Structures are given as C-alpha cells and as structure tokens.
PDB file of C-alpha atoms in Angstrom:
ATOM      1  CA  MET A   1     -98.376  19.711 107.577  1.00  0.00           C
ATOM      2  CA  ASN A   2     -97.210  16.084 107.805  1.00  0.00           C
ATOM      3  CA  LYS A   3     -99.442  13.235 108.869  1.00  0.00           C
ATOM      4  CA  HIS A   4     -97.841  12.955 112.322  1.00  0.00           C
ATOM      5  CA  LEU A   5     -98.498  16.603 113.122  1.00  0.00           C
ATOM      6  CA  ILE A   6    -102.141  16.234 112.030  1.00  0.00           C
ATOM      7  CA  MET A   7    -102.545  13.100 114.117  1.00  0.00           C
ATOM      8  CA  ALA A   8    -100.984  14.669 117.168  1.00  0.00           C
ATOM      9  CA  ALA A   9    -103.017  17.850 116.925  1.00  0.00           C
ATOM     10  CA  LEU A  10    -106.178  15.768 117.080  1.00  0.00           C
ATOM     11  CA  CYS A  11    -104.768  13.887 120.061  1.00  0.00           C
ATOM     12  CA  CYS A  12    -104.130  17.167 121.827  1.00  0.00           C
ATOM     13  CA  TYR A  13    -107.714  18.342 121.345  1.00  0.00           C
ATOM     14  CA  SER A  14    -109.045  15.083 122.717  1.00  0.00           C
ATOM     15  CA  SER A  15    -106.935  15.431 125.854  1.00  0.00           C
ATOM     16  CA  PHE A  16    -108.020  17.139 129.056  1.00  0.00           C
ATOM     17  CA  SER A  17    -105.064  19.554 128.787  1.00  0.00           C
ATOM     18  CA  PHE A  18    -103.222  21.481 126.137  1.00  0.00           C
ATOM     19  CA  ALA A  19     -99.790  20.634 127.482  1.00  0.00           C
ATOM     20  CA  GLY A  20     -98.041  17.488 126.254  1.00  0.00           C
ATOM     21  CA  PHE A  21     -94.812  17.354 124.268  1.00  0.00           C
ATOM     22  CA  ASP A  22     -93.466  18.428 120.894  1.00  0.00           C
ATOM     23  CA  VAL A  23     -91.086  16.060 119.060  1.00  0.00           C
ATOM     24  CA  ILE A  24     -89.041  16.624 115.902  1.00  0.00           C
ATOM     25  CA  THR A  25     -87.248  13.639 114.379  1.00  0.00           C
ATOM     26  CA  LEU A  26     -83.693  14.571 113.400  1.00  0.00           C
ATOM     27  CA  GLY A  27     -82.615  10.985 112.779  1.00  0.00           C
ATOM     28  CA  ALA A  28     -84.903   7.984 112.517  1.00  0.00           C
ATOM     29  CA  LYS A  29     -82.599   5.034 111.838  1.00  0.00           C
ATOM     30  CA  GLY A  30     -80.039   2.950 113.661  1.00  0.00           C
ATOM     31  CA  GLY A  31     -76.776   1.544 112.405  1.00  0.00           C
ATOM     32  CA  ILE A  32     -75.300   2.325 109.025  1.00  0.00           C
ATOM     33  CA  GLN A  33     -77.453   5.059 107.445  1.00  0.00           C
ATOM     34  CA  ASP A  34     -75.140   8.007 108.094  1.00  0.00           C
ATOM     35  CA  GLY A  35     -76.992  11.308 107.945  1.00  0.00           C
ATOM     36  CA  ASN A  36     -80.189   9.803 109.395  1.00  0.00           C
ATOM     37  CA  LEU A  37     -79.084   8.346 112.717  1.00  0.00           C
ATOM     38  CA  THR A  38     -80.966   8.318 116.000  1.00  0.00           C
ATOM     39  CA  ALA A  39     -81.804  11.816 117.295  1.00  0.00           C
ATOM     40  CA  PHE A  40     -84.995  13.585 118.373  1.00  0.00           C
ATOM     41  CA  MET A  41     -85.726  17.112 119.536  1.00  0.00           C
ATOM     42  CA  LEU A  42     -88.105  17.287 122.513  1.00  0.00           C
ATOM     43  CA  LYS A  43     -89.797  20.089 124.426  1.00  0.00           C
ATOM     44  CA  SER A  44     -92.904  20.637 126.498  1.00  0.00           C
ATOM     45  CA  ASN A  45     -95.670  22.285 124.484  1.00  0.00           C
ATOM     46  CA  THR A  46     -95.732  25.105 127.056  1.00  0.00           C
ATOM     47  CA  ASP A  47     -91.989  25.760 126.680  1.00  0.00           C
ATOM     48  CA  ASN A  48     -89.911  27.539 124.036  1.00  0.00           C
ATOM     49  CA  ASN A  49     -86.705  25.505 124.163  1.00  0.00           C
ATOM     50  CA  TYR A  50     -85.756  21.981 123.118  1.00  0.00           C
ATOM     51  CA  ILE A  51     -83.311  19.318 124.185  1.00  0.00           C
ATOM     52  CA  THR A  52     -82.241  16.356 122.069  1.00  0.00           C
ATOM     53  CA  LEU A  53     -82.684  12.667 122.738  1.00  0.00           C
ATOM     54  CA  ASP A  54     -79.378  11.292 121.470  1.00  0.00           C
ATOM     55  CA  ALA A  55     -77.532  13.058 118.657  1.00  0.00           C
ATOM     56  CA  GLY A  56     -76.645  10.644 115.873  1.00  0.00           C
ATOM     57  CA  SER A  57     -77.608  13.184 113.187  1.00  0.00           C
ATOM     58  CA  ILE A  58     -78.083  16.864 113.953  1.00  0.00           C
ATOM     59  CA  VAL A  59     -77.508  19.264 111.043  1.00  0.00           C
ATOM     60  CA  ASN A  60     -78.856  16.870 108.383  1.00  0.00           C
ATOM     61  CA  GLY A  61     -81.947  16.405 110.529  1.00  0.00           C
ATOM     62  CA  LEU A  62     -82.390  20.154 110.984  1.00  0.00           C
ATOM     63  CA  ILE A  63     -82.215  20.633 107.208  1.00  0.00           C
ATOM     64  CA  ALA A  64     -84.801  17.877 106.667  1.00  0.00           C
ATOM     65  CA  ALA A  65     -87.090  19.412 109.293  1.00  0.00           C
ATOM     66  CA  THR A  66     -86.751  22.861 107.717  1.00  0.00           C
ATOM     67  CA  ASN A  67     -87.662  21.384 104.328  1.00  0.00           C
ATOM     68  CA  LYS A  68     -90.782  19.837 105.903  1.00  0.00           C
ATOM     69  CA  ASP A  69     -91.802  23.187 107.449  1.00  0.00           C
ATOM     70  CA  ALA A  70     -91.385  21.833 110.982  1.00  0.00           C
ATOM     71  CA  PHE A  71     -89.974  25.163 112.203  1.00  0.00           C
ATOM     72  CA  ASN A  72     -92.542  27.540 110.695  1.00  0.00           C
ATOM     73  CA  ASP A  73     -93.566  28.765 114.166  1.00  0.00           C
ATOM     74  CA  MET A  74     -89.965  29.498 115.237  1.00  0.00           C
ATOM     75  CA  MET A  75     -88.382  31.151 112.237  1.00  0.00           C
ATOM     76  CA  ALA A  76     -84.976  32.739 112.604  1.00  0.00           C
ATOM     77  CA  PRO A  77     -85.324  36.508 113.166  1.00  0.00           C
ATOM     78  CA  ILE A  78     -84.323  38.722 110.231  1.00  0.00           C
ATOM     79  CA  SER A  79     -81.580  40.167 112.446  1.00  0.00           C
ATOM     80  CA  SER A  80     -80.096  36.718 113.137  1.00  0.00           C
ATOM     81  CA  PRO A  81     -76.791  35.932 111.417  1.00  0.00           C
ATOM     82  CA  TYR A  82     -77.834  32.280 111.171  1.00  0.00           C
ATOM     83  CA  THR A  83     -79.695  30.148 108.677  1.00  0.00           C
ATOM     84  CA  GLN A  84     -82.863  28.514 109.982  1.00  0.00           C
ATOM     85  CA  GLU A  85     -80.862  25.400 110.895  1.00  0.00           C
ATOM     86  CA  GLY A  86     -78.160  27.451 112.592  1.00  0.00           C
ATOM     87  CA  TYR A  87     -80.736  29.388 114.598  1.00  0.00           C
ATOM     88  CA  ILE A  88     -82.394  26.210 115.900  1.00  0.00           C
ATOM     89  CA  LEU A  89     -79.042  24.591 116.704  1.00  0.00           C
ATOM     90  CA  THR A  90     -77.528  27.535 118.532  1.00  0.00           C
ATOM     91  CA  GLN A  91     -80.575  29.194 120.092  1.00  0.00           C
ATOM     92  CA  LYS A  92     -83.316  26.597 120.547  1.00  0.00           C
ATOM     93  CA  ILE A  93     -81.492  23.365 121.461  1.00  0.00           C
ATOM     94  CA  GLN A  94     -80.468  23.810 125.099  1.00  0.00           C
ATOM     95  CA  GLY A  95     -78.771  20.494 125.775  1.00  0.00           C
ATOM     96  CA  TYR A  96     -78.068  16.963 124.598  1.00  0.00           C
ATOM     97  CA  PHE A  97     -79.168  13.774 126.378  1.00  0.00           C
ATOM     98  CA  ILE A  98     -76.887  10.944 125.260  1.00  0.00           C
ATOM     99  CA  SER A  99     -78.063   7.441 126.146  1.00  0.00           C
ATOM    100  CA  HIS A 100     -74.749   5.796 125.316  1.00  0.00           C
ATOM    101  CA  ALA A 101     -71.628   6.680 123.392  1.00  0.00           C
ATOM    102  CA  HIS A 102     -71.962   4.488 120.297  1.00  0.00           C
ATOM    103  CA  LEU A 103     -71.273   6.531 117.176  1.00  0.00           C
ATOM    104  CA  ASP A 104     -74.785   6.286 115.763  1.00  0.00           C
ATOM    105  CA  HIS A 105     -76.012   8.141 118.856  1.00  0.00           C
ATOM    106  CA  ILE A 106     -73.410  10.910 119.104  1.00  0.00           C
ATOM    107  CA  ALA A 107     -71.797  11.473 115.678  1.00  0.00           C
ATOM    108  CA  GLY A 108     -74.031  14.442 114.806  1.00  0.00           C
ATOM    109  CA  LEU A 109     -73.133  16.255 118.013  1.00  0.00           C
ATOM    110  CA  ILE A 110     -69.413  15.764 117.419  1.00  0.00           C
ATOM    111  CA  ILE A 111     -69.507  16.940 113.800  1.00  0.00           C
ATOM    112  CA  ALA A 112     -71.672  19.980 114.619  1.00  0.00           C
ATOM    113  CA  SER A 113     -69.576  21.022 117.613  1.00  0.00           C
ATOM    114  CA  PRO A 114     -67.351  23.669 115.899  1.00  0.00           C
ATOM    115  CA  ASP A 115     -70.424  25.788 115.009  1.00  0.00           C
ATOM    116  CA  ASP A 116     -72.590  24.922 118.003  1.00  0.00           C
ATOM    117  CA  SER A 117     -73.350  27.148 121.008  1.00  0.00           C
ATOM    118  CA  ASN A 118     -72.399  26.460 124.624  1.00  0.00           C
ATOM    119  CA  LYS A 119     -74.682  23.896 126.258  1.00  0.00           C
ATOM    120  CA  PRO A 120     -74.591  20.832 128.536  1.00  0.00           C
ATOM    121  CA  ILE A 121     -74.239  17.200 127.507  1.00  0.00           C
ATOM    122  CA  TYR A 122     -76.325  15.196 129.988  1.00  0.00           C
ATOM    123  CA  ALA A 123     -75.409  11.538 130.493  1.00  0.00           C
ATOM    124  CA  LEU A 124     -74.481   8.906 133.034  1.00  0.00           C
ATOM    125  CA  PRO A 125     -70.844   9.112 134.233  1.00  0.00           C
ATOM    126  CA  SER A 126     -69.836   6.013 132.249  1.00  0.00           C
ATOM    127  CA  VAL A 127     -71.069   7.657 129.036  1.00  0.00           C
ATOM    128  CA  HIS A 128     -69.214  10.894 129.808  1.00  0.00           C
ATOM    129  CA  GLN A 129     -66.047   8.893 130.352  1.00  0.00           C
ATOM    130  CA  THR A 130     -66.239   7.398 126.867  1.00  0.00           C
ATOM    131  CA  ILE A 131     -67.051  10.792 125.323  1.00  0.00           C
ATOM    132  CA  SER A 132     -63.954  12.302 126.958  1.00  0.00           C
ATOM    133  CA  GLN A 133     -61.565   9.441 126.385  1.00  0.00           C
ATOM    134  CA  ASP A 134     -62.527   8.397 122.871  1.00  0.00           C
ATOM    135  CA  TYR A 135     -63.940  11.470 121.094  1.00  0.00           C
ATOM    136  CA  PHE A 136     -63.152  14.896 122.558  1.00  0.00           C
ATOM    137  CA  ASN A 137     -59.492  14.068 123.141  1.00  0.00           C
ATOM    138  CA  TRP A 138     -57.571  16.043 120.438  1.00  0.00           C
ATOM    139  CA  LYS A 139     -57.000  12.762 118.579  1.00  0.00           C
ATOM    140  CA  ALA A 140     -60.443  11.819 117.292  1.00  0.00           C
ATOM    141  CA  TRP A 141     -61.670  15.462 117.618  1.00  0.00           C
ATOM    142  CA  PRO A 142     -60.750  18.700 119.433  1.00  0.00           C
ATOM    143  CA  ASN A 143     -61.816  18.814 123.060  1.00  0.00           C
ATOM    144  CA  PHE A 144     -64.885  21.053 123.063  1.00  0.00           C
ATOM    145  CA  THR A 145     -65.738  20.056 126.640  1.00  0.00           C
ATOM    146  CA  SER A 146     -64.686  21.439 130.016  1.00  0.00           C
ATOM    147  CA  GLN A 147     -62.818  18.319 131.124  1.00  0.00           C
ATOM    148  CA  GLY A 148     -60.587  15.538 129.810  1.00  0.00           C
ATOM    149  CA  GLU A 149     -57.341  15.658 127.851  1.00  0.00           C
ATOM    150  CA  GLY A 150     -55.481  18.604 126.400  1.00  0.00           C
ATOM    151  CA  PHE A 151     -56.644  22.191 126.058  1.00  0.00           C
ATOM    152  CA  LYS A 152     -60.314  22.459 127.029  1.00  0.00           C
ATOM    153  CA  LEU A 153     -62.343  24.661 124.710  1.00  0.00           C
ATOM    154  CA  GLY A 154     -65.169  24.614 127.258  1.00  0.00           C
ATOM    155  CA  LYS A 155     -68.142  24.742 124.881  1.00  0.00           C
ATOM    156  CA  TYR A 156     -69.859  21.717 126.410  1.00  0.00           C
ATOM    157  CA  GLU A 157     -70.320  21.051 130.100  1.00  0.00           C
ATOM    158  CA  LEU A 158     -70.489  17.334 130.831  1.00  0.00           C
ATOM    159  CA  ALA A 159     -73.454  17.321 133.218  1.00  0.00           C
ATOM    160  CA  PRO A 160     -73.692  13.978 135.062  1.00  0.00           C
ATOM    161  CA  LEU A 161     -77.050  12.413 135.824  1.00  0.00           C
ATOM    162  CA  THR A 162     -77.846  10.523 139.006  1.00  0.00           C
ATOM    163  CA  ILE A 163     -79.852   7.333 138.588  1.00  0.00           C
ATOM    164  CA  ASN A 164     -83.480   7.504 139.743  1.00  0.00           C
ATOM    165  CA  GLN A 165     -83.322  11.142 140.869  1.00  0.00           C
ATOM    166  CA  TRP A 166     -85.263  14.074 139.414  1.00  0.00           C
ATOM    167  CA  LEU A 167     -83.019  16.862 138.151  1.00  0.00           C
ATOM    168  CA  PRO A 168     -83.962  20.160 136.460  1.00  0.00           C
ATOM    169  CA  VAL A 169     -82.960  20.646 132.803  1.00  0.00           C
ATOM    170  CA  ALA A 170     -81.309  24.040 132.363  1.00  0.00           C
ATOM    171  CA  ASN A 171     -83.203  26.698 130.344  1.00  0.00           C
ATOM    172  CA  THR A 172     -86.307  24.513 130.011  1.00  0.00           C
ATOM    173  CA  GLU A 173     -89.288  23.658 132.195  1.00  0.00           C
ATOM    174  CA  LEU A 174     -88.385  19.961 132.061  1.00  0.00           C
ATOM    175  CA  LYS A 175     -87.156  17.709 134.823  1.00  0.00           C
ATOM    176  CA  VAL A 176     -85.420  14.413 134.071  1.00  0.00           C
ATOM    177  CA  LYS A 177     -84.845  11.097 135.814  1.00  0.00           C
ATOM    178  CA  ALA A 178     -82.331   8.580 134.417  1.00  0.00           C
ATOM    179  CA  PHE A 179     -82.377   4.777 134.527  1.00  0.00           C
ATOM    180  CA  PRO A 180     -79.639   2.367 133.357  1.00  0.00           C
ATOM    181  CA  LEU A 181     -80.287  -0.035 130.480  1.00  0.00           C
ATOM    182  CA  SER A 182     -78.431  -3.169 129.413  1.00  0.00           C
ATOM    183  CA  HIS A 183     -77.054  -3.034 125.874  1.00  0.00           C
ATOM    184  CA  SER A 184     -74.926  -6.128 125.245  1.00  0.00           C
ATOM    185  CA  GLY A 185     -72.282  -5.199 127.792  1.00  0.00           C
ATOM    186  CA  ALA A 186     -72.536  -1.429 127.373  1.00  0.00           C
ATOM    187  CA  GLU A 187     -74.428   0.788 129.793  1.00  0.00           C
ATOM    188  CA  SER A 188     -77.247   2.558 127.989  1.00  0.00           C
ATOM    189  CA  THR A 189     -79.817   4.920 129.485  1.00  0.00           C
ATOM    190  CA  ALA A 190     -83.529   5.633 129.664  1.00  0.00           C
ATOM    191  CA  PHE A 191     -84.587   9.245 130.278  1.00  0.00           C
ATOM    192  CA  LEU A 192     -87.939  10.045 131.908  1.00  0.00           C
ATOM    193  CA  PHE A 193     -88.978  13.677 131.318  1.00  0.00           C
ATOM    194  CA  LYS A 194     -91.647  15.568 133.246  1.00  0.00           C
ATOM    195  CA  ASN A 195     -93.191  18.910 132.244  1.00  0.00           C
ATOM    196  CA  ALA A 196     -94.871  21.612 134.351  1.00  0.00           C
ATOM    197  CA  ALA A 197     -98.225  19.809 134.041  1.00  0.00           C
ATOM    198  CA  ASN A 198     -96.643  16.668 135.583  1.00  0.00           C
ATOM    199  CA  GLU A 199     -97.020  14.835 132.269  1.00  0.00           C
ATOM    200  CA  VAL A 200     -94.182  12.550 131.246  1.00  0.00           C
ATOM    201  CA  VAL A 201     -92.542  10.915 128.270  1.00  0.00           C
ATOM    202  CA  ILE A 202     -89.827   8.292 128.436  1.00  0.00           C
ATOM    203  CA  TYR A 203     -87.046   7.753 125.921  1.00  0.00           C
ATOM    204  CA  LEU A 204     -85.106   4.502 125.987  1.00  0.00           C
ATOM    205  CA  GLY A 205     -81.726   4.259 124.331  1.00  0.00           C
ATOM    206  CA  ASP A 206     -80.564   0.994 122.802  1.00  0.00           C
ATOM    207  CA  THR A 207     -81.581  -1.976 124.919  1.00  0.00           C
ATOM    208  CA  GLY A 208     -82.091  -5.693 124.692  1.00  0.00           C
ATOM    209  CA  PRO A 209     -84.928  -7.603 126.370  1.00  0.00           C
ATOM    210  CA  ASP A 210     -84.371  -8.514 130.003  1.00  0.00           C
ATOM    211  CA  ALA A 211     -84.577 -12.239 129.269  1.00  0.00           C
ATOM    212  CA  VAL A 212     -81.772 -12.111 126.700  1.00  0.00           C
ATOM    213  CA  GLU A 213     -79.646  -9.539 128.553  1.00  0.00           C
ATOM    214  CA  LYS A 214     -80.111 -11.423 131.841  1.00  0.00           C
ATOM    215  CA  SER A 215     -81.116  -8.123 133.374  1.00  0.00           C
ATOM    216  CA  THR A 216     -83.954  -6.523 135.316  1.00  0.00           C
ATOM    217  CA  ALA A 217     -83.396  -3.034 133.864  1.00  0.00           C
ATOM    218  CA  LEU A 218     -86.572  -2.877 131.780  1.00  0.00           C
ATOM    219  CA  ASP A 219     -88.650  -4.480 134.526  1.00  0.00           C
ATOM    220  CA  THR A 220     -87.515  -1.734 136.918  1.00  0.00           C
ATOM    221  CA  ILE A 221     -88.527   0.953 134.431  1.00  0.00           C
ATOM    222  CA  TRP A 222     -91.950  -0.609 133.812  1.00  0.00           C
ATOM    223  CA  GLN A 223     -92.638  -0.526 137.533  1.00  0.00           C
ATOM    224  CA  GLN A 224     -91.581   3.126 137.667  1.00  0.00           C
ATOM    225  CA  ILE A 225     -93.788   4.339 134.810  1.00  0.00           C
ATOM    226  CA  ALA A 226     -96.888   2.214 135.493  1.00  0.00           C
ATOM    227  CA  PRO A 227     -98.380   4.806 137.894  1.00  0.00           C
ATOM    228  CA  TYR A 228     -98.118   7.519 135.215  1.00  0.00           C
ATOM    229  CA  ILE A 229    -100.127   5.331 132.844  1.00  0.00           C
ATOM    230  CA  GLN A 230    -102.735   4.716 135.529  1.00  0.00           C
ATOM    231  CA  GLN A 231    -102.971   8.511 136.025  1.00  0.00           C
ATOM    232  CA  LYS A 232    -103.090   9.076 132.222  1.00  0.00           C
ATOM    233  CA  LYS A 233     -99.962  11.219 132.483  1.00  0.00           C
ATOM    234  CA  LEU A 234     -97.653   9.207 130.209  1.00  0.00           C
ATOM    235  CA  LYS A 235     -97.782  10.803 126.752  1.00  0.00           C
ATOM    236  CA  GLY A 236     -95.458   8.390 124.985  1.00  0.00           C
ATOM    237  CA  ILE A 237     -92.682   5.806 125.082  1.00  0.00           C
ATOM    238  CA  PHE A 238     -89.735   6.065 122.684  1.00  0.00           C
ATOM    239  CA  ILE A 239     -88.248   2.593 122.296  1.00  0.00           C
ATOM    240  CA  GLU A 240     -86.132   0.836 119.714  1.00  0.00           C
ATOM    241  CA  THR A 241     -87.026  -2.104 117.515  1.00  0.00           C
ATOM    242  CA  SER A 242     -83.844  -2.643 115.548  1.00  0.00           C
ATOM    243  CA  PHE A 243     -84.529  -5.980 113.878  1.00  0.00           C
ATOM    244  CA  SER A 244     -87.400  -8.078 112.583  1.00  0.00           C
ATOM    245  CA  ASN A 245     -88.482 -11.315 114.245  1.00  0.00           C
ATOM    246  CA  SER A 246     -86.297 -13.326 111.869  1.00  0.00           C
ATOM    247  CA  THR A 247     -83.210 -12.240 113.820  1.00  0.00           C
ATOM    248  CA  PRO A 248     -82.154 -14.897 116.348  1.00  0.00           C
ATOM    249  CA  ASP A 249     -81.526 -13.876 119.949  1.00  0.00           C
ATOM    250  CA  LYS A 250     -77.787 -14.574 119.644  1.00  0.00           C
ATOM    251  CA  LEU A 251     -77.525 -11.903 116.938  1.00  0.00           C
ATOM    252  CA  LEU A 252     -79.499  -9.154 118.691  1.00  0.00           C
ATOM    253  CA  PHE A 253     -76.414  -7.604 120.346  1.00  0.00           C
ATOM    254  CA  GLY A 254     -78.499  -5.699 122.857  1.00  0.00           C
ATOM    255  CA  HIS A 255     -81.479  -4.801 120.663  1.00  0.00           C
ATOM    256  CA  LEU A 256     -85.202  -5.561 120.414  1.00  0.00           C
ATOM    257  CA  THR A 257     -87.440  -7.249 117.840  1.00  0.00           C
ATOM    258  CA  PRO A 258     -91.239  -6.885 117.562  1.00  0.00           C
ATOM    259  CA  LYS A 259     -91.683 -10.158 119.451  1.00  0.00           C
ATOM    260  CA  TRP A 260     -89.498  -8.978 122.312  1.00  0.00           C
ATOM    261  CA  LEU A 261     -90.970  -5.482 122.424  1.00  0.00           C
ATOM    262  CA  LEU A 262     -94.490  -6.880 122.659  1.00  0.00           C
ATOM    263  CA  ALA A 263     -93.347  -9.234 125.431  1.00  0.00           C
ATOM    264  CA  GLU A 264     -91.885  -6.302 127.355  1.00  0.00           C
ATOM    265  CA  LEU A 265     -95.058  -4.275 126.864  1.00  0.00           C
ATOM    266  CA  ASP A 266     -97.013  -7.223 128.221  1.00  0.00           C
ATOM    267  CA  SER A 267     -94.885  -6.981 131.352  1.00  0.00           C
ATOM    268  CA  LEU A 268     -95.628  -3.259 131.595  1.00  0.00           C
ATOM    269  CA  ALA A 269     -99.357  -3.931 131.187  1.00  0.00           C
ATOM    270  CA  GLY A 270     -99.196  -6.347 134.102  1.00  0.00           C
ATOM    271  CA  TYR A 271     -97.941  -3.588 136.390  1.00  0.00           C
ATOM    272  CA  VAL A 272    -100.570  -1.122 135.172  1.00  0.00           C
ATOM    273  CA  GLY A 273    -103.454  -3.552 135.648  1.00  0.00           C
ATOM    274  CA  GLY A 274    -107.075  -3.243 134.613  1.00  0.00           C
ATOM    275  CA  GLU A 275    -108.776  -3.973 131.304  1.00  0.00           C
ATOM    276  CA  GLN A 276    -106.727  -2.998 128.232  1.00  0.00           C
ATOM    277  CA  PRO A 277    -104.266  -0.985 130.368  1.00  0.00           C
ATOM    278  CA  LEU A 278    -102.127   0.204 127.430  1.00  0.00           C
ATOM    279  CA  LYS A 279    -104.885   0.915 124.905  1.00  0.00           C
ATOM    280  CA  ASP A 280    -104.001   3.939 122.731  1.00  0.00           C
ATOM    281  CA  LEU A 281    -100.668   4.478 124.481  1.00  0.00           C
ATOM    282  CA  ASN A 282     -98.253   6.170 122.057  1.00  0.00           C
ATOM    283  CA  VAL A 283     -95.170   4.014 121.409  1.00  0.00           C
ATOM    284  CA  ILE A 284     -92.699   5.701 119.079  1.00  0.00           C
ATOM    285  CA  ILE A 285     -90.490   3.130 117.355  1.00  0.00           C
ATOM    286  CA  THR A 286     -86.838   4.153 117.009  1.00  0.00           C
ATOM    287  CA  HIS A 287     -83.517   2.800 115.723  1.00  0.00           C
ATOM    288  CA  ILE A 288     -84.747   0.551 112.895  1.00  0.00           C
ATOM    289  CA  LYS A 289     -81.638  -0.758 111.154  1.00  0.00           C
ATOM    290  CA  HIS A 290     -81.210   0.132 107.489  1.00  0.00           C
ATOM    291  CA  SER A 291     -80.652  -2.788 105.101  1.00  0.00           C
ATOM    292  CA  LEU A 292     -78.463  -2.926 101.979  1.00  0.00           C
ATOM    293  CA  LYS A 293     -80.150  -6.072 100.667  1.00  0.00           C
ATOM    294  CA  LYS A 294     -82.382  -5.909  97.582  1.00  0.00           C
ATOM    295  CA  GLY A 295     -86.105  -6.033  98.119  1.00  0.00           C
ATOM    296  CA  THR A 296     -85.761  -5.529 101.871  1.00  0.00           C
ATOM    297  CA  ASN A 297     -87.555  -2.800 103.811  1.00  0.00           C
ATOM    298  CA  PRO A 298     -87.004  -3.525 107.503  1.00  0.00           C
ATOM    299  CA  GLN A 299     -89.470  -0.861 108.632  1.00  0.00           C
ATOM    300  CA  THR A 300     -92.296  -2.394 106.598  1.00  0.00           C
ATOM    301  CA  VAL A 301     -91.621  -5.829 108.075  1.00  0.00           C
ATOM    302  CA  ILE A 302     -91.270  -4.526 111.646  1.00  0.00           C
ATOM    303  CA  GLU A 303     -94.450  -2.475 111.349  1.00  0.00           C
ATOM    304  CA  GLN A 304     -96.376  -5.495 110.057  1.00  0.00           C
ATOM    305  CA  GLU A 305     -95.035  -7.755 112.811  1.00  0.00           C
ATOM    306  CA  LEU A 306     -95.857  -5.267 115.565  1.00  0.00           C
ATOM    307  CA  ASN A 307     -99.387  -4.579 114.357  1.00  0.00           C
ATOM    308  CA  ALA A 308    -100.161  -8.237 113.659  1.00  0.00           C
ATOM    309  CA  ASP A 309     -99.748  -9.163 117.327  1.00  0.00           C
ATOM    310  CA  ASN A 310    -100.812  -5.851 118.885  1.00  0.00           C
ATOM    311  CA  LYS A 311    -103.362  -7.311 121.299  1.00  0.00           C
ATOM    312  CA  LEU A 312    -102.656  -4.489 123.761  1.00  0.00           C
ATOM    313  CA  GLY A 313    -104.081  -1.845 121.427  1.00  0.00           C
ATOM    314  CA  VAL A 314    -101.081   0.475 121.693  1.00  0.00           C
ATOM    315  CA  ASN A 315    -100.567   3.191 119.076  1.00  0.00           C
ATOM    316  CA  PHE A 316     -97.300   2.401 117.287  1.00  0.00           C
ATOM    317  CA  ILE A 317     -95.828   5.519 115.645  1.00  0.00           C
ATOM    318  CA  PHE A 318     -93.148   5.411 112.945  1.00  0.00           C
ATOM    319  CA  THR A 319     -91.626   8.806 112.191  1.00  0.00           C
ATOM    320  CA  GLU A 320     -89.336   9.855 109.344  1.00  0.00           C
ATOM    321  CA  GLN A 321     -86.495  12.338 109.421  1.00  0.00           C
ATOM    322  CA  GLY A 322     -87.848  15.869 109.613  1.00  0.00           C
ATOM    323  CA  ASP A 323     -91.298  14.908 110.953  1.00  0.00           C
ATOM    324  CA  ARG A 324     -92.860  16.901 113.770  1.00  0.00           C
ATOM    325  CA  THR A 325     -95.094  14.983 116.188  1.00  0.00           C
ATOM    326  CA  LEU A 326     -97.219  16.300 119.053  1.00  0.00           C
ATOM    327  CA  LEU A 327     -97.822  13.941 121.966  1.00  0.00           C
TER     328      LEU A 327
END
C-alpha cells in the first residue's frame, strides 16, 4: 500500500461519511516526459466505474498502477480475455474528460484507441473540433470517432459539454459541470464532479493566473466552489504548477508557478471567508514539467516553494505514476 493510499484511508475515517473519491495517477508530469503525461482515473468511492481526467498517458499508467497493486480490489476475472491493464481500460474506464487538445493531454487516448472499448470523449466543442480536425482524421490517425473526416469507425462518441450546467456522466453516478480556462490563447477546461453524496472534486486543466492571462476564468471558478468548501463538501482540487518561481511571467505560456498558485488560493480563501478557510483542503499538484538539466528536480523545488509560503494550511499532495489516492 503506497503512502497516498494510507494517508487517504485515514482521511476517510476522520470524515463524517464514507463516500469521497478514488484517484489513480496514470500520468503525473507535463511536457516532454512521454509515457508519464497528465492523466488521472477518478470515481466516487460508492461507484464501480472510473472516468479519466485528461489522457496524456493511459496504458503506461495502467501498467505502473498494476505494478503498485492499485487494482487489487478489481482484478480481471479468470474468464476475461484481457490482461489486468486491458480489463481496466476496456471495462472500468467509462469515458475520457479532455481539458484541451494539446498532445500531452490526449496522446495516451489516441495511441490506445485501436484496443479500447466504445466510450464517450467529453469536452468543450472547441476541444472536440481540434480532436476531429487534427488527430482522428485518417492523416494523423484513423478516425475512431462518430464524426469528422473520412470513414467513421464510431468507437468514440464526442460528447459536448455545456458550460456551467450539470450533466450526468454515463455508466457512473457522477455529474459534471464544465468551466472554461485561459491557457495562453487556447481554451482549456475545469471539470467539477459531484457524487451521490453531493461531495465534489474539481480538476483544472492547464491554466495561467488571471493576472497574467488577463482573464477572470479562475476568479469565476473560485466563486463557484467556495460554497462547497463552506459546506465541507469539496474533497480536493487538482491544479497544475508547471514551473518553479524562477520562471518569469513572460515564459509561463499559460501555466502556474507556486507564487501564482498561492495567490489564486488566496483569492479563493477570500470568497470562502472565516478563519483559516482552506485549512487541510486537499490540493493535488499536477503537470510539473520534467527537466533535462543536470542536478535539477523541478518537483522538489516546487514542493519546497509551495510549502514555504503555505500560510493557508492547505494539504499539498504530489502523486507519482501508479499511485492510488483516496479523497
């Protein structure tokens, strides 16, 4: 049992309910580390089926999770023709939520598509357009969707999301609400998920700070989720911190640093109100960029910078590929 599963189990017992959410990290990094790119499996703890939050790495992540015993309670039946990874991919993952169509958020889905099962790809219409035009177009890759160019293999339904409207997630107990994010000229997405116990988690795709992006996207989201924090219903925030504080604003390209994340969390705290409004809130850090420079570990630096100025008392969580975390 990894340290995140132990930690989360204790959190569950300290809660007033046994619901919450189950997360498996399929890809922990952003940018260039192929095979370990942004992707998480998510389900309600009272449900049997997962969805994914982005899909930068899928099969590699499933193998890593199998090797870490993350699937011991959902082993492939003896009668199944699939490996453990194949069983989870085809039977347990019921849909993909793609925040934006950059390769490090969708490459795993594309590569796995020939052996995948039929399921929806949930996204904003602008993201679906890029997926159809640039990937599933019989030039970059066969068209496994039900729309777009050429012969349509029909494996994936492109299921459009409507901004700020609750929609049911097929074959799960989850409901989802989508919000747009600003990502250096590209439209990214935040997904707010609600389970049957009316508990929520929110996953934010790549985003820059409002001040740099000249946007109000994050401010809108903070206002939306503040009541869930007040009601102690928000189980966690997934949010990127791609670079350390040494990265100047002009080189962020729609990403966050520890300084900017803490500033945004300060804004959220202002909407929640009260004394220490975000104390012990789970904040899962995603999309840390891998470095090829000697003696450089970006995650170590980012973790130090976040914790050094963590006056809000939030619980920063750093997961590795294959980890299972209960929220």
